[in-house]
Amino acid sequence: MLTAGESLSIQLLGPIRAWRNGKEVVLGPPKQRAVLALLASRAGDVVGIEHIIDAVWGSDVPQTAANGVHTYVAGLRRVLEPDRGRRGTSSVLASAAGGYCLRVSPEATDLARFAQRHAQARRAGTDGDTEGALALYREALALWHGEAFAGIPGPFAAVERTRLQDLRMTATEEWASDMLKAGRHGEVVADLSAAVAEEPLREKLRWLLMLALYRCDRQAHALAVYTETRRLLNRELGIEPGAELSNLHQDILAGRAVTACRDQSPASAADSPDGAAPHMPRPAQLPPLARGFVGRTAELDELERLLAEDEVRSGAGTAVAVVDGPAGMGKTAVALRLAHRLADRFPDGQLFVDLGGTGAQGEPLTASEALAQLLRSLGVDHARIPADLAGRVSLYRSLLHGQRMLVVLDDALGTGQVRPLIPRGASSVIVTSRQRLTGLAIRDGAHQVRVGPLSQSDSAELLTYLGGNRLRVERTVITRLARVCEGLPLALRSAVEGLIEARDVPPAAVVERYAEERGLLDRLAAQGDEDADLRTVFEASYQALPAEAARMFRSLGPHSTGLISVQQAATLAGTSQTTARCLLDLLVNGHLMERVSRHYYRFHGLIGVYAAQRAEREPKADRELILMGLLGRGRDFVPRRTTALEEHRNPHATVN
């Protein structure tokens, strides 16, 4: 910390500047100022070097980035602590726990002072002290000296600029509303006109400007603002003005008196005590939880931790978590369990959209179709939904900005379908997918958590719970059935239903039927419900593959019970090893295979059963060609392990 008598002041709400003991210091090149801006916005917290690199360089990270951070920190130390010895310990910009910490009081930055004055102004307004609120709003807004983080490169600064500009406009709207409430109409016209010029699509600013002009007996000017607004919204978004603006327009035409109380102005998260927009519904769309959820403690704890960490990082952007894994593995159940656990943290509601990425219920939703559904859930009339994707994205993000909404996007096909549905600000998004959505992690900072098979003990617990009295004392049956289903929750649930339906057959006899690989998927079928039918969900993942990857999948089918090397896959598919590796990686990204090591891959047992059955549908000539290729390779093709299913059928099988 600074010693007694020393002071440091940092400006973030405008060009980045700093003053030491009242004298401005030269902060150096843009990236050095970017490092200071990040650390100043986290004053008192340790910021990791990796986070600094991401904030300053984004995805375009040079090999010298880490050295660059150290160089910039050294440069900042020289100007912020000119009296410190070359090897002396820094008391202002300290090294700690793999990162750096700016040890100044939060009030050292204008951003912290703005947030403090803004909160005080809101409390004063809520308590009925209008004049006190107005004075605090003036103090808060006077701290701005242009665009926040002006001239600072990097994704962190870009996100902060957008976030803080919205916060500034919100404070301006609240100040203007209180000014109108106090009868000081003429004093706000110039400021509101300037704010509208900066943010022409903010309808609330225009509502307040129209009302101020109307109160100043400038009816024609107020109506001209409405005409301009309608023309702009039609041109930019393809929509009509909202109900609040339209109603004010009619009131002005009719010469009616209009009040300026906050709860009668257009919807804004800042206007109601609980942060919800008065005219926007609070959706509660989470589906109910499935009966008998077991396990997944580690995955749920990790997901909750990752989302919580993003929430506390100001400027980290919308928290996004992707739950991926093979078909039937219970991804949606995990996502919904997490969403219900977190629901209380999102007072503005929860949105849920089934994106239909697997196509089991028809064609997947496009991003534009999903946005239309979301906008309707947020109370947007059909006539106001823009026709184009860009307009829908803009309106959706505008509605959710400043809201704490939890958005669950189930069964995503790819990043292009998901990215337009990610709002900005304090909301969080949970995505489920059978694909590995690496692009969301790279570009959008999404956290990826894979859901794998249940453990043997969790599988047994699920079977015991669902099977009730019929299975409670059948420990041997439970153990064998858990091994046959290989930890796949959908298979376990289907198997239990089969046992319950076969009431006249001893459970051990039913399990013996399941242990026979041929016909296993038929026995685990759910008639009349494609979402619960094991073969159907595997088929949907297979149908989503590119043609060459699908051919590789079929080629590997007859040999799906052990490890498969890249060389063996190339032989089976009749292609080069380079191409084979690319195709195998596509299967891994679609969770139809697992990568065991750099050179070896394998099927999950039940997906392997499906692959074998898929291969049997190949024309006989193609199967003979594959066999001839294997015979040509001789002893090079040797399975490396047996599956749990085979071990169950033949406990004496050897592992090669």
XYZ file of C-alpha atoms in Angstrom:
656
model
C 0.000 0.000 0.000
C 1.007 3.638 -0.340
C 2.767 5.133 2.649
C 1.244 7.893 4.753
C 1.043 11.150 2.866
C 1.209 9.496 -0.545
C -1.756 9.258 -2.897
C -2.528 7.641 -6.209
C -5.549 8.471 -8.360
C -6.474 6.587 -11.547
C -8.939 7.617 -14.249
C -10.767 4.820 -16.081
C -13.892 6.725 -17.179
C -12.192 8.332 -20.159
C -8.592 8.079 -21.401
C -6.534 6.078 -18.880
C -4.589 8.549 -16.724
C -2.945 8.457 -13.287
C -1.753 11.032 -10.745
C 0.779 10.438 -7.984
C 0.581 12.955 -5.162
C -1.424 15.221 -7.460
C 1.108 15.113 -10.305
C 0.204 13.257 -13.498
C 2.515 10.407 -14.502
C 3.257 9.147 -18.011
C 1.796 5.641 -18.258
C 3.542 4.458 -21.403
C 2.283 2.544 -24.466
C -1.320 1.380 -24.937
C -0.796 -2.223 -23.780
C 0.992 -1.018 -20.634
C -1.979 1.221 -19.909
C -4.254 -1.765 -20.623
C -2.477 -3.745 -17.888
C -2.930 -0.863 -15.432
C -6.617 -0.491 -16.375
C -7.249 -4.181 -15.697
C -5.419 -4.155 -12.359
C -7.081 -0.887 -11.315
C -10.540 -2.291 -12.017
C -9.600 -5.203 -9.690
C -7.884 -3.063 -7.071
C -6.896 -5.197 -4.093
C -7.329 -8.520 -5.966
C -4.633 -10.731 -7.443
C -5.002 -11.014 -11.225
C -3.292 -14.046 -12.776
C -0.815 -13.613 -15.616
C -2.915 -15.823 -17.900
C -5.954 -13.619 -17.246
C -3.899 -10.503 -18.000
C -2.750 -12.050 -21.281
C -6.331 -12.944 -22.250
C -7.551 -9.452 -21.329
C -4.870 -7.614 -23.306
C -4.279 -9.869 -26.327
C -7.446 -11.995 -26.538
C -7.114 -14.893 -28.983
C -4.161 -13.293 -30.826
C -1.530 -14.199 -28.243
C 2.147 -13.889 -29.253
C 4.746 -16.260 -27.814
C 6.268 -13.312 -25.963
C 3.025 -12.346 -24.174
C 4.129 -13.483 -20.693
C 7.412 -11.592 -21.019
C 5.439 -8.620 -22.286
C 3.306 -8.617 -19.126
C 6.410 -8.612 -16.926
C 7.882 -5.765 -18.986
C 4.716 -3.675 -18.716
C 4.472 -4.274 -14.958
C 8.097 -3.192 -14.552
C 7.352 -0.030 -16.547
C 4.323 0.761 -14.383
C 6.315 0.249 -11.207
C 8.897 2.767 -12.390
C 6.313 5.528 -12.893
C 4.049 4.707 -9.942
C 6.928 4.252 -7.458
C 9.842 6.319 -8.782
C 11.599 6.267 -5.390
C 11.648 2.446 -5.146
C 15.061 0.820 -5.506
C 15.688 -1.333 -8.564
C 15.517 -4.550 -6.542
C 13.181 -3.275 -3.880
C 9.786 -4.863 -3.222
C 6.876 -3.005 -4.742
C 4.261 -1.851 -2.246
C 1.825 -0.610 -4.916
C 2.033 -3.177 -7.713
C 2.901 -6.386 -5.895
C 3.679 -9.865 -7.231
C 1.491 -12.555 -5.662
C 0.278 -16.087 -6.392
C 1.178 -16.224 -10.068
C -0.092 -12.740 -10.842
C -0.091 -9.112 -9.785
C -2.125 -6.988 -7.381
C -2.575 -3.197 -7.416
C -2.590 -2.317 -3.720
C -4.586 0.873 -3.593
C -7.904 1.657 -1.984
C -10.911 1.082 -4.279
C -11.696 4.826 -4.039
C -8.452 5.527 -5.892
C -10.281 4.939 -9.191
C -13.025 7.127 -10.610
C -14.890 3.949 -11.574
C -15.243 2.897 -7.924
C -16.321 6.403 -6.936
C -18.904 6.459 -9.739
C -20.359 3.118 -8.619
C -20.503 4.358 -5.014
C -22.218 7.675 -5.859
C -24.644 5.912 -8.202
C -25.693 3.443 -5.509
C -26.091 6.277 -2.985
C -28.229 8.245 -5.447
C -30.530 5.285 -5.968
C -30.945 4.797 -2.224
C -31.698 8.500 -1.730
C -34.318 8.388 -4.482
C -35.924 5.295 -2.951
C -36.025 7.073 0.435
C -37.838 10.067 -1.116
C -34.879 12.463 -0.955
C -35.107 13.707 -4.543
C -32.766 16.670 -4.118
C -30.160 14.522 -2.389
C -30.434 11.953 -5.160
C -30.008 14.618 -7.837
C -26.858 15.959 -6.178
C -25.348 12.464 -6.014
C -26.271 11.738 -9.641
C -24.532 14.969 -10.688
C -21.404 13.962 -8.763
C -21.422 10.500 -10.345
C -21.913 11.697 -13.918
C -19.337 14.473 -13.509
C -16.648 11.792 -13.097
C -16.950 10.859 -16.786
C -14.461 12.365 -19.238
C -15.423 10.648 -22.469
C -15.576 6.985 -23.407
C -14.452 4.621 -20.639
C -11.125 2.836 -21.259
C -10.633 5.080 -24.297
C -7.793 4.036 -26.580
C -7.099 0.819 -24.653
C -6.665 -2.365 -26.738
C -7.854 -5.873 -25.899
C -11.135 -7.719 -25.285
C -11.368 -6.766 -21.599
C -11.380 -3.056 -22.413
C -13.920 -3.602 -25.199
C -16.325 -5.410 -22.858
C -15.849 -2.800 -20.130
C -16.499 0.063 -22.556
C -19.843 -1.459 -23.502
C -20.820 -2.329 -19.928
C -19.894 1.034 -18.490
C -21.523 2.987 -21.311
C -24.770 1.195 -20.533
C -24.342 1.970 -16.827
C -23.677 5.618 -17.640
C -26.832 5.845 -19.760
C -28.829 4.150 -17.002
C -27.619 6.737 -14.496
C -28.477 9.510 -16.973
C -32.006 8.114 -17.368
C -32.491 7.921 -13.611
C -31.184 11.469 -13.126
C -33.463 12.802 -15.855
C -36.458 10.967 -14.404
C -35.858 12.546 -10.997
C -35.345 15.964 -12.611
C -38.712 15.672 -14.331
C -40.245 14.485 -11.085
C -38.884 17.672 -9.448
C -40.422 19.807 -12.212
C -37.077 20.873 -13.717
C -38.030 20.032 -17.312
C -36.053 22.672 -19.179
C -32.768 21.767 -17.498
C -32.690 18.208 -18.881
C -33.472 18.798 -22.565
C -29.886 19.525 -23.627
C -28.387 16.578 -21.689
C -31.046 14.180 -22.932
C -30.556 15.334 -26.518
C -26.820 14.642 -26.206
C -27.484 11.225 -24.661
C -29.924 10.313 -27.464
C -27.283 11.270 -30.012
C -24.846 8.858 -28.301
C -27.373 6.003 -27.895
C -30.043 6.519 -30.554
C -31.688 3.112 -30.042
C -32.380 3.515 -26.292
C -36.133 4.050 -26.224
C -36.185 5.168 -22.602
C -33.921 8.135 -23.335
C -36.259 9.144 -26.141
C -39.300 8.695 -23.878
C -37.758 11.058 -21.319
C -36.748 13.595 -23.988
C -40.260 13.587 -25.476
C -41.766 14.132 -22.030
C -39.318 16.947 -21.190
C -40.076 18.730 -24.460
C -43.831 18.266 -23.941
C -43.571 19.686 -20.421
C -41.732 22.711 -21.860
C -44.688 23.360 -24.205
C -42.672 22.129 -27.179
C -45.291 19.671 -28.403
C -44.152 19.791 -32.054
C -40.562 18.976 -31.086
C -41.738 16.090 -28.887
C -43.770 14.630 -31.768
C -40.789 15.070 -34.101
C -38.679 12.947 -31.725
C -41.287 10.183 -31.955
C -41.366 10.362 -35.768
C -37.570 10.178 -35.909
C -37.571 7.253 -33.427
C -40.095 5.282 -35.434
C -38.163 5.822 -38.659
C -34.895 4.768 -36.998
C -36.289 1.599 -35.394
C -37.898 0.561 -38.663
C -34.701 1.117 -40.601
C -32.239 -0.413 -38.116
C -34.254 -3.213 -36.494
C -37.398 -3.609 -38.575
C -39.650 -2.965 -35.555
C -42.147 -0.386 -34.319
C -41.638 1.728 -31.163
C -42.574 0.031 -27.903
C -45.856 0.428 -26.081
C -44.469 3.101 -23.711
C -43.352 5.413 -26.514
C -46.540 4.815 -28.484
C -48.694 5.559 -25.440
C -46.770 8.771 -24.734
C -47.191 9.758 -28.368
C -50.962 9.306 -28.061
C -51.038 11.239 -24.766
C -49.200 14.162 -26.375
C -51.534 14.145 -29.365
C -54.509 14.146 -27.006
C -52.991 16.828 -24.763
C -53.205 14.621 -21.671
C -51.061 15.150 -18.568
C -48.238 12.630 -18.181
C -46.440 11.844 -14.935
C -42.722 11.137 -14.768
C -42.601 8.668 -11.912
C -40.076 5.939 -12.432
C -42.565 3.092 -12.456
C -44.396 4.756 -15.352
C -41.400 5.190 -17.593
C -40.159 2.559 -19.999
C -38.844 -0.673 -18.622
C -35.387 -0.636 -17.118
C -33.679 -2.932 -14.681
C -32.612 0.123 -12.707
C -36.152 1.323 -12.122
C -37.580 -1.307 -9.808
C -36.224 -2.214 -6.390
C -35.604 -5.869 -7.282
C -33.900 -5.061 -10.588
C -36.628 -6.501 -12.820
C -38.047 -4.542 -15.706
C -41.633 -3.624 -14.853
C -43.004 -4.449 -18.297
C -40.942 -7.570 -18.951
C -42.262 -10.893 -17.645
C -40.133 -13.027 -15.371
C -39.886 -16.332 -17.186
C -39.607 -19.518 -15.130
C -39.147 -22.049 -17.907
C -36.902 -24.706 -16.358
C -38.366 -28.195 -16.947
C -38.861 -30.394 -13.856
C -36.005 -32.520 -12.578
C -35.873 -36.210 -13.452
C -36.615 -38.696 -10.681
C -33.671 -40.643 -9.362
C -30.776 -38.309 -10.176
C -27.559 -39.763 -8.700
C -23.869 -38.931 -8.736
C -22.354 -36.094 -10.797
C -21.193 -34.324 -7.638
C -17.781 -33.448 -9.076
C -19.246 -32.122 -12.354
C -21.910 -30.031 -10.600
C -19.449 -28.582 -8.105
C -17.016 -27.688 -10.898
C -19.724 -26.047 -13.004
C -21.038 -24.047 -10.055
C -17.521 -22.921 -9.140
C -16.687 -21.844 -12.688
C -19.882 -19.828 -13.095
C -19.485 -18.243 -9.649
C -15.918 -17.178 -10.449
C -17.071 -15.482 -13.651
C -19.865 -13.690 -11.802
C -17.496 -12.050 -9.324
C -15.078 -10.887 -12.022
C -16.327 -7.482 -13.117
C -16.007 -7.227 -16.876
C -15.488 -10.980 -17.385
C -18.497 -11.024 -19.676
C -21.449 -13.389 -19.586
C -20.596 -16.656 -17.839
C -21.063 -19.594 -20.225
C -20.752 -23.285 -19.322
C -21.008 -26.112 -21.862
C -21.957 -29.595 -20.666
C -20.984 -32.074 -23.375
C -20.818 -35.837 -23.660
C -22.137 -38.858 -25.583
C -25.799 -39.470 -26.312
C -27.765 -40.862 -23.379
C -25.199 -39.740 -20.809
C -27.541 -37.410 -18.906
C -26.226 -34.006 -20.009
C -29.632 -32.336 -19.823
C -30.249 -33.814 -16.372
C -26.941 -32.361 -15.153
C -27.668 -28.959 -16.702
C -31.153 -28.799 -15.188
C -29.910 -29.932 -11.786
C -27.357 -27.112 -11.921
C -29.931 -24.589 -13.168
C -32.380 -25.395 -10.375
C -29.535 -25.151 -7.858
C -28.581 -21.678 -9.148
C -32.087 -20.344 -9.846
C -32.211 -18.144 -6.728
C -29.151 -16.242 -7.950
C -31.056 -15.057 -11.019
C -34.039 -13.037 -9.766
C -35.041 -11.902 -13.261
C -35.934 -15.429 -14.351
C -34.832 -18.514 -16.231
C -35.161 -19.137 -19.969
C -35.041 -22.600 -21.541
C -34.775 -23.471 -25.235
C -34.525 -26.947 -26.770
C -32.352 -26.251 -29.813
C -33.033 -29.712 -31.246
C -29.441 -30.121 -32.389
C -29.707 -33.880 -32.851
C -32.750 -33.514 -35.085
C -34.674 -36.230 -33.223
C -37.828 -34.095 -33.290
C -37.311 -32.584 -36.738
C -34.888 -29.985 -38.052
C -32.732 -28.180 -35.452
C -33.736 -24.619 -34.627
C -31.745 -21.942 -36.373
C -30.317 -19.176 -34.218
C -32.932 -16.823 -35.653
C -35.795 -19.190 -34.744
C -34.422 -19.658 -31.243
C -34.179 -15.882 -30.795
C -37.798 -15.454 -31.856
C -38.788 -17.971 -29.180
C -36.684 -16.190 -26.560
C -38.061 -12.769 -27.486
C -41.642 -14.043 -27.174
C -40.726 -15.444 -23.749
C -39.531 -11.962 -22.801
C -42.900 -10.450 -23.682
C -42.053 -9.056 -27.118
C -45.093 -8.920 -29.337
C -44.775 -10.867 -32.593
C -45.125 -7.665 -34.601
C -42.085 -6.158 -32.835
C -39.730 -9.082 -33.482
C -37.227 -8.031 -36.174
C -37.170 -10.102 -39.346
C -33.389 -10.431 -39.609
C -30.926 -12.239 -37.329
C -28.884 -9.127 -36.492
C -31.990 -7.228 -35.424
C -33.153 -10.092 -33.211
C -29.729 -10.381 -31.583
C -29.666 -6.643 -30.899
C -33.143 -6.586 -29.377
C -32.518 -9.740 -27.297
C -29.277 -8.434 -25.852
C -30.802 -5.036 -25.194
C -33.667 -6.590 -23.245
C -31.374 -8.761 -21.125
C -28.673 -6.175 -20.539
C -28.724 -5.251 -16.864
C -30.841 -8.312 -16.048
C -29.706 -11.352 -14.057
C -31.213 -14.087 -16.201
C -30.233 -17.749 -16.426
C -30.435 -19.070 -19.999
C -30.367 -22.838 -20.607
C -29.760 -23.901 -24.223
C -30.330 -27.644 -24.550
C -29.044 -29.944 -27.302
C -26.960 -27.460 -29.281
C -25.757 -28.432 -32.746
C -22.749 -26.102 -32.941
C -21.215 -22.780 -32.000
C -22.963 -20.892 -34.807
C -26.325 -21.854 -33.330
C -25.344 -20.842 -29.775
C -23.223 -17.702 -30.090
C -26.081 -15.294 -31.103
C -28.060 -16.502 -28.065
C -25.450 -15.398 -25.525
C -26.558 -12.126 -23.900
C -24.148 -9.652 -22.391
C -23.894 -8.499 -18.810
C -24.885 -10.261 -15.606
C -26.748 -13.225 -17.094
C -25.321 -16.751 -17.285
C -25.745 -19.411 -19.964
C -25.691 -23.204 -19.628
C -25.396 -25.167 -22.887
C -25.675 -28.913 -23.486
C -24.360 -30.562 -26.624
C -23.197 -33.881 -28.037
C -20.502 -31.907 -29.830
C -17.328 -30.519 -28.341
C -17.967 -26.767 -28.784
C -14.317 -25.770 -28.780
C -15.030 -22.509 -30.628
C -17.123 -21.216 -27.718
C -14.242 -21.864 -25.350
C -11.666 -20.184 -27.583
C -13.616 -17.124 -28.657
C -16.258 -16.675 -25.964
C -14.437 -17.959 -22.881
C -16.954 -20.761 -22.284
C -16.121 -23.418 -19.717
C -16.379 -26.999 -21.014
C -17.252 -29.876 -18.688
C -17.565 -33.403 -20.075
C -20.147 -35.776 -18.636
C -18.943 -39.382 -18.717
C -20.393 -42.745 -17.612
C -21.671 -43.175 -14.069
C -19.451 -45.130 -11.722
C -20.376 -48.694 -10.836
C -21.618 -47.584 -7.413
C -23.695 -44.704 -8.819
C -25.160 -47.036 -11.457
C -26.126 -49.496 -8.736
C -27.682 -46.688 -6.679
C -29.781 -45.526 -9.641
C -30.953 -49.080 -10.393
C -31.850 -49.661 -6.749
C -33.803 -46.417 -6.518
C -35.730 -46.884 -9.762
C -36.283 -50.640 -9.342
C -37.883 -50.341 -5.931
C -38.786 -53.566 -4.149
C -38.205 -55.694 -7.256
C -34.464 -54.988 -7.216
C -33.716 -53.912 -3.646
C -32.539 -57.377 -2.549
C -31.097 -58.443 -5.917
C -27.522 -57.237 -5.379
C -26.022 -59.681 -7.915
C -28.569 -58.688 -10.539
C -27.905 -54.990 -9.916
C -24.160 -55.441 -10.246
C -24.421 -57.402 -13.495
C -26.980 -55.026 -15.004
C -24.846 -51.996 -14.099
C -21.905 -53.574 -15.958
C -24.006 -54.405 -19.009
C -25.231 -50.786 -19.260
C -21.673 -49.475 -18.739
C -22.693 -46.410 -16.766
C -25.005 -44.952 -19.436
C -27.944 -43.396 -17.527
C -30.417 -43.763 -20.400
C -29.565 -47.468 -20.720
C -29.887 -47.971 -16.964
C -33.309 -46.348 -16.895
C -34.484 -48.341 -19.923
C -33.242 -51.576 -18.375
C -35.112 -50.915 -15.120
C -38.345 -50.281 -17.019
C -37.850 -53.582 -18.836
C -37.412 -55.391 -15.529
C -40.524 -53.778 -14.068
C -42.605 -54.689 -17.140
C -41.417 -58.336 -17.050
C -42.981 -58.935 -13.643
C -43.459 -62.684 -14.235
C -39.837 -63.279 -15.181
C -37.104 -63.567 -12.521
C -34.799 -60.537 -12.605
C -31.736 -62.725 -13.152
C -33.307 -64.180 -16.303
C -34.092 -60.706 -17.651
C -30.493 -59.620 -17.085
C -29.242 -62.665 -18.999
C -31.228 -61.429 -22.002
C -29.641 -57.994 -21.699
C -26.202 -59.613 -21.538
C -26.612 -60.910 -25.078
C -25.162 -58.255 -27.363
C -27.297 -59.135 -30.382
C -30.655 -57.496 -29.836
C -29.445 -55.533 -26.808
C -30.444 -52.164 -28.253
C -33.862 -53.570 -29.150
C -34.366 -54.685 -25.544
C -33.385 -51.211 -24.322
C -35.788 -49.496 -26.729
C -38.542 -47.144 -25.518
C -41.488 -47.566 -27.833
C -43.138 -44.320 -28.896
C -40.539 -41.978 -27.318
C -37.597 -41.192 -29.566
C -35.840 -39.136 -26.883
C -35.724 -42.184 -24.605
C -34.835 -44.767 -27.274
C -31.163 -45.703 -27.144
C -30.782 -46.684 -30.799
C -32.559 -43.509 -31.899
C -30.305 -41.194 -29.883
C -27.201 -42.970 -31.208
C -28.624 -42.756 -34.721
C -29.109 -39.001 -34.376
C -25.444 -38.524 -33.443
C -24.384 -40.721 -36.358
C -26.577 -38.853 -38.860
C -24.940 -35.557 -37.829
C -21.537 -36.800 -39.052
C -19.944 -35.709 -42.321
C -20.057 -38.487 -44.938
C -16.399 -39.533 -44.589
C -16.565 -39.615 -40.789
C -19.755 -41.708 -40.991
C -17.953 -44.130 -43.307
C -15.085 -44.406 -40.799
C -17.612 -45.103 -38.032
C -19.123 -47.954 -40.046
C -15.706 -49.305 -40.990
C -14.724 -49.570 -37.335
C -18.004 -51.217 -36.348
C -16.952 -54.881 -36.793
C -13.970 -54.269 -34.500
C -15.575 -52.092 -31.847
C -14.643 -54.088 -28.734
C -11.049 -52.987 -28.218
C -8.560 -50.212 -28.704
C -8.123 -49.102 -32.307
C -4.918 -47.467 -33.483
C -4.724 -44.765 -36.121
C -2.915 -47.240 -38.381
C -5.637 -49.854 -37.944
C -8.373 -47.286 -38.619
C -6.594 -46.220 -41.800
C -6.475 -49.850 -42.918
C -10.152 -50.430 -42.172
C -11.285 -47.267 -43.972
C -8.797 -47.588 -46.827
C -7.285 -44.145 -46.278
C -4.053 -42.506 -45.151
C -3.104 -42.268 -41.495
C -3.336 -38.472 -41.618
C -6.884 -38.617 -42.947
C -7.751 -41.405 -40.514
C -6.601 -39.305 -37.559
C -8.714 -36.343 -38.708
C -11.781 -38.573 -39.078
C -11.208 -40.203 -35.694
C -10.965 -36.752 -34.115
C -14.291 -35.831 -35.714
C -15.805 -38.911 -34.075
C -14.263 -37.850 -30.757
C -15.681 -34.315 -31.089
C -19.100 -35.882 -31.691
C -18.599 -38.114 -28.632
C -18.958 -41.276 -30.701
C -15.449 -42.393 -29.759
C -12.940 -41.656 -27.003
C -9.299 -40.756 -27.490
C -7.299 -42.989 -25.137
C -3.875 -41.685 -26.146
C -2.297 -39.964 -29.111
C -2.439 -43.117 -31.224
C -5.352 -45.122 -29.769
C -9.113 -44.678 -29.741
C -12.094 -46.733 -28.544
C -15.892 -46.883 -28.495
C -18.016 -46.658 -25.376
C -19.392 -50.183 -25.062
C -22.996 -49.518 -26.094
C -22.003 -47.113 -28.860
C -19.720 -49.901 -30.055
C -22.722 -52.231 -30.170
C -24.529 -49.683 -32.327
C -21.443 -49.272 -34.557
C -21.316 -53.027 -35.098
C -24.966 -53.094 -36.095
C -24.422 -50.131 -38.410
C -21.572 -51.978 -40.082
C -23.828 -54.982 -40.718
C -26.014 -52.777 -42.914
C -23.079 -52.126 -45.248
C -23.242 -53.833 -48.656
C -21.616 -57.254 -48.606
C -18.970 -56.164 -51.117
C -17.840 -53.309 -48.840
C -17.596 -55.630 -45.845
C -15.514 -58.080 -47.874
C -13.146 -55.285 -48.918
C -12.614 -54.354 -45.270
C -11.956 -58.007 -44.427
C -9.473 -58.341 -47.287
C -7.644 -55.283 -46.031
C -7.361 -56.799 -42.585
C -6.140 -60.120 -43.960
C -3.515 -58.175 -45.871
C -2.335 -56.592 -42.635
C -2.052 -60.019 -41.023
C -1.254 -59.905 -37.329
C -0.944 -56.118 -37.206
C -4.589 -55.824 -36.248
C -4.961 -57.095 -32.671
C -7.590 -55.889 -30.171
C -6.015 -54.278 -27.123
C -8.758 -54.886 -24.528
C -12.197 -56.390 -24.036
C -15.259 -54.421 -23.034
C -17.068 -54.737 -19.742
C -19.894 -56.350 -21.698
C -17.578 -59.084 -22.997
C -15.999 -59.557 -19.596
C -19.487 -60.062 -18.196
C -20.299 -62.682 -20.843
C -16.879 -64.389 -20.529
C -15.178 -63.595 -17.215
C -12.130 -65.623 -18.284
C -11.462 -63.569 -21.429
C -7.864 -62.439 -21.717
C -6.761 -58.892 -22.420
C -4.271 -58.626 -25.263
